[in-house]
PDB file of C-alpha atoms in Angstrom:
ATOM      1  CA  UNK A   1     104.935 150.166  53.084  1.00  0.00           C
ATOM      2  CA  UNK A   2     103.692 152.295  50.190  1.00  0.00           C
ATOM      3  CA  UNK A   3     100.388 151.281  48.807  1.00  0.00           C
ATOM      4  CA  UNK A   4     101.551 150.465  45.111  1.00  0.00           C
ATOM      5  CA  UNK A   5     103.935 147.863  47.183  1.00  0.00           C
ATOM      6  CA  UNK A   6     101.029 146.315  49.159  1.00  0.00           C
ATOM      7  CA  UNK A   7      99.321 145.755  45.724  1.00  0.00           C
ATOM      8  CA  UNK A   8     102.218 144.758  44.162  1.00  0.00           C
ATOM      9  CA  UNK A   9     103.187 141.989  47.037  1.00  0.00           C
ATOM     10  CA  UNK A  10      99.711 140.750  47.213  1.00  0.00           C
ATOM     11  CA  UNK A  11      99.176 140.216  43.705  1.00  0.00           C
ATOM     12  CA  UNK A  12     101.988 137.987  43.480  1.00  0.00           C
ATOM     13  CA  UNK A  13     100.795 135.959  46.377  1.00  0.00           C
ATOM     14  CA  UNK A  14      98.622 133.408  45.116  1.00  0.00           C
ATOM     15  CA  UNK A  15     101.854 132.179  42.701  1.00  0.00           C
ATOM     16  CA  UNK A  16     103.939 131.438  46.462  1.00  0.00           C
ATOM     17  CA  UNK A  17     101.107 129.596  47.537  1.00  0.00           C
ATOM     18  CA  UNK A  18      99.693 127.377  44.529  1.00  0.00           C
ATOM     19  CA  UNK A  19      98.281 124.630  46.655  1.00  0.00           C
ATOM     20  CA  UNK A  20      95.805 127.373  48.415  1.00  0.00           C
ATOM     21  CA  UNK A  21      94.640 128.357  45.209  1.00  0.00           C
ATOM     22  CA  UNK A  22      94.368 125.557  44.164  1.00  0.00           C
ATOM     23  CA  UNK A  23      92.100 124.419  47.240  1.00  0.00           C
ATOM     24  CA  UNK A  24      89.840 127.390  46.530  1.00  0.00           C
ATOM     25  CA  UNK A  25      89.510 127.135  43.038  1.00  0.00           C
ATOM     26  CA  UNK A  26      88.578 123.319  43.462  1.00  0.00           C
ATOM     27  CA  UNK A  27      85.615 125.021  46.124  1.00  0.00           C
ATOM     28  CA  UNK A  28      84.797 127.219  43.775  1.00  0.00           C
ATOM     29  CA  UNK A  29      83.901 124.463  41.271  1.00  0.00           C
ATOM     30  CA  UNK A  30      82.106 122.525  43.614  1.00  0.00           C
ATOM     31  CA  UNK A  31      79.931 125.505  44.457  1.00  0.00           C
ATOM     32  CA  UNK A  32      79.735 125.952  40.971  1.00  0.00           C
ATOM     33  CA  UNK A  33      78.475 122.540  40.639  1.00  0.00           C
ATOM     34  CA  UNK A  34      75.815 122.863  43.594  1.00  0.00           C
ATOM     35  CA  UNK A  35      74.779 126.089  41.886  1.00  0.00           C
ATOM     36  CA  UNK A  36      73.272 124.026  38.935  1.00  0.00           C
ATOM     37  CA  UNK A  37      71.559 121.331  40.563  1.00  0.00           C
ATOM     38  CA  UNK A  38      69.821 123.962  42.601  1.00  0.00           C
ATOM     39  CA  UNK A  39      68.879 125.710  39.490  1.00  0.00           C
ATOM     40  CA  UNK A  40      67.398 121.773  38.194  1.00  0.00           C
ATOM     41  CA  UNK A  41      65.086 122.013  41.217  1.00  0.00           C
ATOM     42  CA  UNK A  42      65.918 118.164  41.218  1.00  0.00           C
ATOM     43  CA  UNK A  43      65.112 116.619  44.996  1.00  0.00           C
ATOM     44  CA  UNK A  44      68.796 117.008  44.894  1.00  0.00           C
ATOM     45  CA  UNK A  45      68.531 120.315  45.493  1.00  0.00           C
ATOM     46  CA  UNK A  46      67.960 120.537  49.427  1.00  0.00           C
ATOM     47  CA  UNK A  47      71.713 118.735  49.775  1.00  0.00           C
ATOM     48  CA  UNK A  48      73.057 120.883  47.527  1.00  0.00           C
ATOM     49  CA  UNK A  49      72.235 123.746  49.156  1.00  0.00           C
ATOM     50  CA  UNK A  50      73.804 122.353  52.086  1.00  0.00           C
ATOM     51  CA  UNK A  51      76.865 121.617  50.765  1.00  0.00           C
ATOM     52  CA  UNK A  52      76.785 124.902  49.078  1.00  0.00           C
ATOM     53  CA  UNK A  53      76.793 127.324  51.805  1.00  0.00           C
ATOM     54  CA  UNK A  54      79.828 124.704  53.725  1.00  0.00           C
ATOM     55  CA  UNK A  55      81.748 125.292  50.790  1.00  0.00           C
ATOM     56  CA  UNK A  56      80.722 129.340  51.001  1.00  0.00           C
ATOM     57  CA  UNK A  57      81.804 129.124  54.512  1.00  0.00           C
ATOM     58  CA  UNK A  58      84.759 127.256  53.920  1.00  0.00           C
ATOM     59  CA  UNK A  59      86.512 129.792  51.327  1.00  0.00           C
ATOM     60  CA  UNK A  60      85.509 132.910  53.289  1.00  0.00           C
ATOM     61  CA  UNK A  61      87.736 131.048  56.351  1.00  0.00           C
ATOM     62  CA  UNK A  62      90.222 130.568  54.215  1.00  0.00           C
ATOM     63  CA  UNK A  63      90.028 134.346  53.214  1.00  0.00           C
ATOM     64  CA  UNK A  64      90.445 135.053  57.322  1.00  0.00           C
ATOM     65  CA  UNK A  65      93.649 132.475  57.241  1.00  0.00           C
ATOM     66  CA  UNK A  66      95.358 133.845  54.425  1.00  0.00           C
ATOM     67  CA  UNK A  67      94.396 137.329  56.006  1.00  0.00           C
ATOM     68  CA  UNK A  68      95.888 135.879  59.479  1.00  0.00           C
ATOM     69  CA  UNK A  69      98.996 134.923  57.977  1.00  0.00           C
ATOM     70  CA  UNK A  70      99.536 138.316  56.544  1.00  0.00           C
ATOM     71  CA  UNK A  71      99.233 140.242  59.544  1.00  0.00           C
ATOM     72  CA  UNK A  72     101.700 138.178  61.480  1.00  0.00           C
ATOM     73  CA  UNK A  73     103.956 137.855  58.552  1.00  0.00           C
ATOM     74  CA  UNK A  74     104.090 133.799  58.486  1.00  0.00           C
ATOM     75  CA  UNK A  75     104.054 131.721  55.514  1.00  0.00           C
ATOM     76  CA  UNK A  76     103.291 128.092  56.663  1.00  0.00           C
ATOM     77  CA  UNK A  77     102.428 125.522  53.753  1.00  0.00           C
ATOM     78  CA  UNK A  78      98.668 125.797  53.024  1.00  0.00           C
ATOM     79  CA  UNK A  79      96.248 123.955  55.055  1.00  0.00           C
ATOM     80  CA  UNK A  80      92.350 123.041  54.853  1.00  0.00           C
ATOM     81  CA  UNK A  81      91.465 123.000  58.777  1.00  0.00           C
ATOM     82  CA  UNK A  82      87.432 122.050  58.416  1.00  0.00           C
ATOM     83  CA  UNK A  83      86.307 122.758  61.370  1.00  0.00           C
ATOM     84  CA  UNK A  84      88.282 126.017  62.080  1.00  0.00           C
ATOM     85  CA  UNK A  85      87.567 127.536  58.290  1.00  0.00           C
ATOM     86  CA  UNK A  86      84.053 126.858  58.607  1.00  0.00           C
ATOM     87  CA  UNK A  87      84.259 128.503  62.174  1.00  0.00           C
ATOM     88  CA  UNK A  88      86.048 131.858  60.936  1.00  0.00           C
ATOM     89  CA  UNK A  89      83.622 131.487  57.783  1.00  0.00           C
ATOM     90  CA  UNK A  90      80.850 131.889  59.934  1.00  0.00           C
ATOM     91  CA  UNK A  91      82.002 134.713  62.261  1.00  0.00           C
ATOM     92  CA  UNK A  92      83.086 136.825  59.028  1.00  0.00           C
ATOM     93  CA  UNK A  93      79.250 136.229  58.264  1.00  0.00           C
ATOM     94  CA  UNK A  94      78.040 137.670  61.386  1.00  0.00           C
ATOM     95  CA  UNK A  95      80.247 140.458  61.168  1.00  0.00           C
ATOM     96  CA  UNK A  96      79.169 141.593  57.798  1.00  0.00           C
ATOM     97  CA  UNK A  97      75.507 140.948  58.869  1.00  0.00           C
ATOM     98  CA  UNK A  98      76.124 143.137  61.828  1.00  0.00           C
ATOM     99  CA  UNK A  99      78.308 145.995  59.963  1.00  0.00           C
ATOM    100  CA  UNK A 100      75.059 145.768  57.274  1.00  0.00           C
ATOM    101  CA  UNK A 101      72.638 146.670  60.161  1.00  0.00           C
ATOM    102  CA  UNK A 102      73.615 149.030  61.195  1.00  0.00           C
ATOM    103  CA  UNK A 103      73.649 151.866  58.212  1.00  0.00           C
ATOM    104  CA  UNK A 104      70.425 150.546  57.474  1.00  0.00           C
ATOM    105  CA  UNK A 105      69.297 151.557  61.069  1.00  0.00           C
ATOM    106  CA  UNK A 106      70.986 154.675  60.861  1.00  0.00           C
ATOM    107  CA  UNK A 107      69.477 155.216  57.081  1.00  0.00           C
ATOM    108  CA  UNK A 108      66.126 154.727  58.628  1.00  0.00           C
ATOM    109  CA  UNK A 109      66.624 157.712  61.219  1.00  0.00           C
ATOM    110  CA  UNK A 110      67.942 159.911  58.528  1.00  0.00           C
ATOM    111  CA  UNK A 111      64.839 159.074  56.135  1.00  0.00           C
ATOM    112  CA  UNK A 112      62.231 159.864  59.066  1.00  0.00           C
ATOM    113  CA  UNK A 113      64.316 163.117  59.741  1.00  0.00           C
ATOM    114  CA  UNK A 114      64.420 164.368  55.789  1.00  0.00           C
ATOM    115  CA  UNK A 115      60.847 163.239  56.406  1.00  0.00           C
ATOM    116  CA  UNK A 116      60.798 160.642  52.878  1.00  0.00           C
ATOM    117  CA  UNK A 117      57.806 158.781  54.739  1.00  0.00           C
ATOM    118  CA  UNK A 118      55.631 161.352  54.994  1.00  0.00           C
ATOM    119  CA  UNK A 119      56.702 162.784  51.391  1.00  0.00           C
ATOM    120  CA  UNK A 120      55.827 159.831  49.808  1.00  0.00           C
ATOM    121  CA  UNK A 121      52.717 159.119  51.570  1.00  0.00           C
ATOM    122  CA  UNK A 122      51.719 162.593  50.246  1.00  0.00           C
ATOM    123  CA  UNK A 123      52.455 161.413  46.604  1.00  0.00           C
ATOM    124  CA  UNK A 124      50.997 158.335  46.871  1.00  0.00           C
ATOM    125  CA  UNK A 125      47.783 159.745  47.767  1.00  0.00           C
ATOM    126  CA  UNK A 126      47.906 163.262  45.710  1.00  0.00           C
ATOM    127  CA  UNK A 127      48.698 161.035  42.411  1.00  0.00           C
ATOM    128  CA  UNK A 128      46.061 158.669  43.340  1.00  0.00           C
ATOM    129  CA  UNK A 129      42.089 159.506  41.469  1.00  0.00           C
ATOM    130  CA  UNK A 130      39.163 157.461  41.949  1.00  0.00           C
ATOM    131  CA  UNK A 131      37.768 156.584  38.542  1.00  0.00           C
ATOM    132  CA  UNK A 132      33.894 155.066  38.650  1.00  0.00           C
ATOM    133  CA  UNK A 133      34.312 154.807  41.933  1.00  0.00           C
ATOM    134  CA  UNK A 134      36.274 151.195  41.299  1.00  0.00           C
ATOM    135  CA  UNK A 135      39.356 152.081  39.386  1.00  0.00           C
ATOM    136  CA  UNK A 136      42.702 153.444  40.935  1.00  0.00           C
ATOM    137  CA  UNK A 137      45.011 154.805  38.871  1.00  0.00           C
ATOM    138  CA  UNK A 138      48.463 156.921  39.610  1.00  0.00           C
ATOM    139  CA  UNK A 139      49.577 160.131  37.533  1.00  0.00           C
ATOM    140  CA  UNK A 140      52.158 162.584  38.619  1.00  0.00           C
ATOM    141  CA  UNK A 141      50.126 165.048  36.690  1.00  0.00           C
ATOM    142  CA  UNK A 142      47.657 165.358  39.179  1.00  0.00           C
ATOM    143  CA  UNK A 143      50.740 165.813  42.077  1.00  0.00           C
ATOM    144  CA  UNK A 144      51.410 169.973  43.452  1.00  0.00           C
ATOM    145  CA  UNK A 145      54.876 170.974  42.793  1.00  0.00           C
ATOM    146  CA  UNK A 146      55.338 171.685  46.612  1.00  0.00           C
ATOM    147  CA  UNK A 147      54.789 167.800  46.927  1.00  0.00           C
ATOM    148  CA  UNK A 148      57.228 167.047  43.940  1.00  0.00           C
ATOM    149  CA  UNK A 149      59.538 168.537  45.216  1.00  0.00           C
ATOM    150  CA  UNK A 150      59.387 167.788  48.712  1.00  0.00           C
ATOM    151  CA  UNK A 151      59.614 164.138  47.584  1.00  0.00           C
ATOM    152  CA  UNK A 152      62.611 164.617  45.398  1.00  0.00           C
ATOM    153  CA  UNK A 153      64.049 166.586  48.436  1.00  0.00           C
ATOM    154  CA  UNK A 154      63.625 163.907  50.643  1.00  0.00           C
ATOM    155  CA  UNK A 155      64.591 160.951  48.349  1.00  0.00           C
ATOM    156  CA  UNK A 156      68.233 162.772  47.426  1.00  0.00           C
ATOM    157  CA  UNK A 157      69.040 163.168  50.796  1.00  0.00           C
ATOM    158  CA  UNK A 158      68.675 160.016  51.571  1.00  0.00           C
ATOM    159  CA  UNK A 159      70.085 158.277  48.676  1.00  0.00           C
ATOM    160  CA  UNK A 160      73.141 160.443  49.361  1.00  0.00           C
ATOM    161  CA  UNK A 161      73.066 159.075  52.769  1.00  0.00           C
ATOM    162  CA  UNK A 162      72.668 155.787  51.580  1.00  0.00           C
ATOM    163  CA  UNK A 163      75.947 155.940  49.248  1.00  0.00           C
ATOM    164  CA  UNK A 164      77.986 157.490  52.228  1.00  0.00           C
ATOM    165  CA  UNK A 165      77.131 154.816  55.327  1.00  0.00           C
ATOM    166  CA  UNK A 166      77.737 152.212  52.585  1.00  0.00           C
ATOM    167  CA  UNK A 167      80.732 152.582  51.854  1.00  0.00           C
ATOM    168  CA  UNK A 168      81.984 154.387  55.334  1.00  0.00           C
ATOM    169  CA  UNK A 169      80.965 150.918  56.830  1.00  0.00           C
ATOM    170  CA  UNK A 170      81.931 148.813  54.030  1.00  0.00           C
ATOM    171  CA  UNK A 171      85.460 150.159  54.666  1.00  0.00           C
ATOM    172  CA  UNK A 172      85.021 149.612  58.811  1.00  0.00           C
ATOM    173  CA  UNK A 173      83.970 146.259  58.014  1.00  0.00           C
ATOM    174  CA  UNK A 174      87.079 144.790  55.891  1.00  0.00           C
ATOM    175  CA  UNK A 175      89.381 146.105  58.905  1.00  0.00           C
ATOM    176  CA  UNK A 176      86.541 144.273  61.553  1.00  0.00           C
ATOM    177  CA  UNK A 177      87.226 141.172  59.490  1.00  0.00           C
ATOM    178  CA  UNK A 178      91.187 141.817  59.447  1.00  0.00           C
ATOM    179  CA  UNK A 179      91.037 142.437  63.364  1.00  0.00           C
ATOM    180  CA  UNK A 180      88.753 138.932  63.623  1.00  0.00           C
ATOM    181  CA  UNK A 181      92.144 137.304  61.724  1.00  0.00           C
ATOM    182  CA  UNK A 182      94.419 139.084  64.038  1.00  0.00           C
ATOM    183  CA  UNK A 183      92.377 138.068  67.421  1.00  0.00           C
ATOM    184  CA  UNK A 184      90.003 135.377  66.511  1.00  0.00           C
ATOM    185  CA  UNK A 185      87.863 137.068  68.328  1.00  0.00           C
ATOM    186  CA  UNK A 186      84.860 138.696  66.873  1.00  0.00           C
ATOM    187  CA  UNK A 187      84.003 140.739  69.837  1.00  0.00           C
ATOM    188  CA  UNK A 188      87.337 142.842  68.815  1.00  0.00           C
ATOM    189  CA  UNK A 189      86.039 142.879  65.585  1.00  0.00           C
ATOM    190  CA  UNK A 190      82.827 144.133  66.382  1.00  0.00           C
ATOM    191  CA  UNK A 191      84.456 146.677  68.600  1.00  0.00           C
ATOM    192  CA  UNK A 192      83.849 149.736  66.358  1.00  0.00           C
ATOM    193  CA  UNK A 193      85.715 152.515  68.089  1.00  0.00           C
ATOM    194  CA  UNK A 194      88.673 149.857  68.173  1.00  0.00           C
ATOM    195  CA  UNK A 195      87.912 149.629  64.211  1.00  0.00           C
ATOM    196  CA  UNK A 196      88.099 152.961  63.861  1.00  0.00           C
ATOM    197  CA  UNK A 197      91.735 153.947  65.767  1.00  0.00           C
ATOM    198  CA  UNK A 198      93.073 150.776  63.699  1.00  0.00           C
ATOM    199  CA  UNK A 199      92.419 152.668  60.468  1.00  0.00           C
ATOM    200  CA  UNK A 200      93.609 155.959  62.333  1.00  0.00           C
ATOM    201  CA  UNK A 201      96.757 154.734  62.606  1.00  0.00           C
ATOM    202  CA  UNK A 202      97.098 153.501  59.374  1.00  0.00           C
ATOM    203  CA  UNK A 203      96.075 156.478  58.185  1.00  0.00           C
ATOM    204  CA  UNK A 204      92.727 157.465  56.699  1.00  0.00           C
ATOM    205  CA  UNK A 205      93.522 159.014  53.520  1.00  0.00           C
ATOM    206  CA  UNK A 206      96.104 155.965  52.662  1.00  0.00           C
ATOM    207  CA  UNK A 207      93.879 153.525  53.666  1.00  0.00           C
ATOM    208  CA  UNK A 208      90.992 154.601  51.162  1.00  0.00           C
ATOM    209  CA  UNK A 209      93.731 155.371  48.971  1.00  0.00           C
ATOM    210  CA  UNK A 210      94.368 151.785  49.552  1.00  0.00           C
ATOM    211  CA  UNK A 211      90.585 150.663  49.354  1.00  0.00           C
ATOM    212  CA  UNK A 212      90.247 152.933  45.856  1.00  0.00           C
ATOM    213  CA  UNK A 213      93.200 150.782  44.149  1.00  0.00           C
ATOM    214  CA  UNK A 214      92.686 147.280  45.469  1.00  0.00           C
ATOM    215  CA  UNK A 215      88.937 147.734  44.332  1.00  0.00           C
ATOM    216  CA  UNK A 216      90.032 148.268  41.007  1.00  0.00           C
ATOM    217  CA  UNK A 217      92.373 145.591  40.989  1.00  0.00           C
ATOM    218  CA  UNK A 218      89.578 143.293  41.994  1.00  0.00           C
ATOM    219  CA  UNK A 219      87.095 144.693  39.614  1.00  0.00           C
ATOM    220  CA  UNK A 220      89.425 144.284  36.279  1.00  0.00           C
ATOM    221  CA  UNK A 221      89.664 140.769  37.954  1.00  0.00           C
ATOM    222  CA  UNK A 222      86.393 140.401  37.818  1.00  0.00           C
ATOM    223  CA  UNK A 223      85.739 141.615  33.956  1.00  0.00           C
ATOM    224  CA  UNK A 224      88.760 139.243  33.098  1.00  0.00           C
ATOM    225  CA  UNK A 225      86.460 135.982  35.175  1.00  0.00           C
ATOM    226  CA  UNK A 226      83.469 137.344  33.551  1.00  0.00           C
ATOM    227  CA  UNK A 227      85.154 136.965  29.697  1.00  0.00           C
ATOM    228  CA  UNK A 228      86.495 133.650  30.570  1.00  0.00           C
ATOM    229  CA  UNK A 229      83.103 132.110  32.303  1.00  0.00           C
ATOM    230  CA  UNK A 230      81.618 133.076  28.291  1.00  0.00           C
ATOM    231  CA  UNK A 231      83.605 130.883  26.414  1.00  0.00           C
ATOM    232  CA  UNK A 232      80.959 127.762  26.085  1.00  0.00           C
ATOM    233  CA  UNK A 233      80.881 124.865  28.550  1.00  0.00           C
ATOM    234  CA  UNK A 234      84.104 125.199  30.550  1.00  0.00           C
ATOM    235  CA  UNK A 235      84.002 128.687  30.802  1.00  0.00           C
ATOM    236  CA  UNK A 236      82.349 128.828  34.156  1.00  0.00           C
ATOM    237  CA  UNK A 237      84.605 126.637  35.651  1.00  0.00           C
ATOM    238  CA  UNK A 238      87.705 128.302  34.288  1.00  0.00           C
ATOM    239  CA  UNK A 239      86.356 131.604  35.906  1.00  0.00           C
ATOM    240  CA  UNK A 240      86.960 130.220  39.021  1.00  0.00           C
ATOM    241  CA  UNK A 241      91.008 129.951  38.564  1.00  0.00           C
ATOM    242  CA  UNK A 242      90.579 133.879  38.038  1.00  0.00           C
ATOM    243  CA  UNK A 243      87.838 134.143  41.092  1.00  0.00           C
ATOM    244  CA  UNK A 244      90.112 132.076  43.777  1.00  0.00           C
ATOM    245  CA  UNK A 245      93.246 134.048  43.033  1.00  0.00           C
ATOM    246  CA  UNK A 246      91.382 137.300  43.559  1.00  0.00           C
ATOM    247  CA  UNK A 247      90.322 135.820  46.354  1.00  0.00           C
ATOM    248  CA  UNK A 248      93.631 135.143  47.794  1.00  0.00           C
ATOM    249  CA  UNK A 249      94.821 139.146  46.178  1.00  0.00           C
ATOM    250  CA  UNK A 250      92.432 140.227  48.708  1.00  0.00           C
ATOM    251  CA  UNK A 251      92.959 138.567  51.875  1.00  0.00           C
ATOM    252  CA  UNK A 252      96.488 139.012  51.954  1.00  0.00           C
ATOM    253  CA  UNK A 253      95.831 142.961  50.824  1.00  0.00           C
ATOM    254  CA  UNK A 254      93.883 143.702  53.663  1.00  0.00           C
ATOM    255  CA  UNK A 255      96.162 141.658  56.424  1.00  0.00           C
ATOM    256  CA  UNK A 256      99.166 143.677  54.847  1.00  0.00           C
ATOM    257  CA  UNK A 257      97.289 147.319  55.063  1.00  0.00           C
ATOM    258  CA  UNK A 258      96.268 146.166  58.735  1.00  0.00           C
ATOM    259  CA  UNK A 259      99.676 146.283  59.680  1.00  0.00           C
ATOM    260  CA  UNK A 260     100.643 149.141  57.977  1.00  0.00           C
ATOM    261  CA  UNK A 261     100.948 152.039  60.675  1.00  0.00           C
ATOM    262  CA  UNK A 262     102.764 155.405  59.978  1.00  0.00           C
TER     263      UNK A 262
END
């Protein structure tokens, strides 16, 4: 299936299945709701917490069902399964908990390699002057270029770094969420050389292809919710029609580009 048709498909989606969206949408209010009575800092507060992160946990299971149902290319009528939702909500956390740890480990290796500690420890304390013996101040004027530029260096790299791991594993983790809807299990999902033959076989330059214009599709999404949630008092809770169908757009997406092989 060519990418423009795996857009295409999954954008019309969420209009075969308007009880689903919905379902989400009406979570998406409620969280909205919870959101300001947290902000009141009202004794309410603690519960609505609570019932915010069920209602978190409950739409990103739903995102894993809708995903599940895309892979294996079944249709049922839409159903809100509590206890299994919540369940996939919560492995889909781990996951992307676990696929966030580990670039950051990685990004801490690379940063003592380009040696960024021991730059900036050298800029700290060449920028650093005593005044009267009580008063620290910090001026780059009193930093060597060698330093400088050592720093700079040092800091590029591993920004550069930073930008590449993120997204490399940003990509490895929306197939280790689609495998977690194909399996329900997460150890297959957190089976990273089994992440990365899956997007081997669907091809590597198609699938960021795919990535690239789904991303975009989401983001223009998101500028259209963010218009909408400006328009006084209802706004915010209109943005969540737009929110919940991207939503949907996305699951399916990825379950269809999961299958895809060549």
């Amino acid at each position: 299936m060519d990418i423009q048709d795996i857009i295409k498909e999954s954008v019309v989606y969420p209009t075969t299945m308007p009880v689903g969206w919905i379902v989400i949408t009406a979570l998406l209010v409620i969280d909205v709701i919870m959101t300001q009575i947290i902000s009141t800092g009202s004794i309410l507060a603690v519960i609505a917490y609570i019932v915010s992160a069920i209602v978190s946990l409950l739409v990103i299971g739903l995102n894993i069902s809708i995903m599940h149902n895309s892979i294996h290319n079944s249709n049922p009528n839409f159903s809100l399964d509590l206890g299994q939702n919540i369940s996939d909500g919560i492995k889909s956390c781990i996951i992307s908990v676990i696929y966030a740890i580990i670039p950051i480990l990685l990004l801490v290796v690379i940063a003592s390699i380009s040696g960024l500690p021991t730059a900036v420890s050298n800029l700290v304390v060449e920028s650093s002057s005593v005044v009267n013996n009580s008063v620290v101040y910090m001026g780059l004027t009193s930093v060597s270029q060698p330093t400088l530029s050592a720093a700079f260096t040092s800091i590029t790299i591993t920004m550069i770094f930073a930008v590449i791991l993120g997204i490399v594993f940003k990509l490895l983790e929306s197939i280790a969420r689609a495998r977690l809807a194909d399996t329900g299990s997460i150890t297959a999902a957190l089976n990273v050389i089994a992440v990365l033959n899956k997007i081997r076989s669907i091809g590597v330059v198609k699938y960021v292809g795919f990535a690239v214009l789904i991303c975009i599709v989401l983001i223009l999404m998101g500028i259209i919710a963010s218009i909408i949630s400006a328009i006084p008092y209802i706004g915010t809770y209109l943005s969540t029609i737009v929110v919940a169908y991207s939503v949907m757009v996305d699951a399916y997406a990825y379950g269809l580009i999961y299958m895809d092989e060549y």
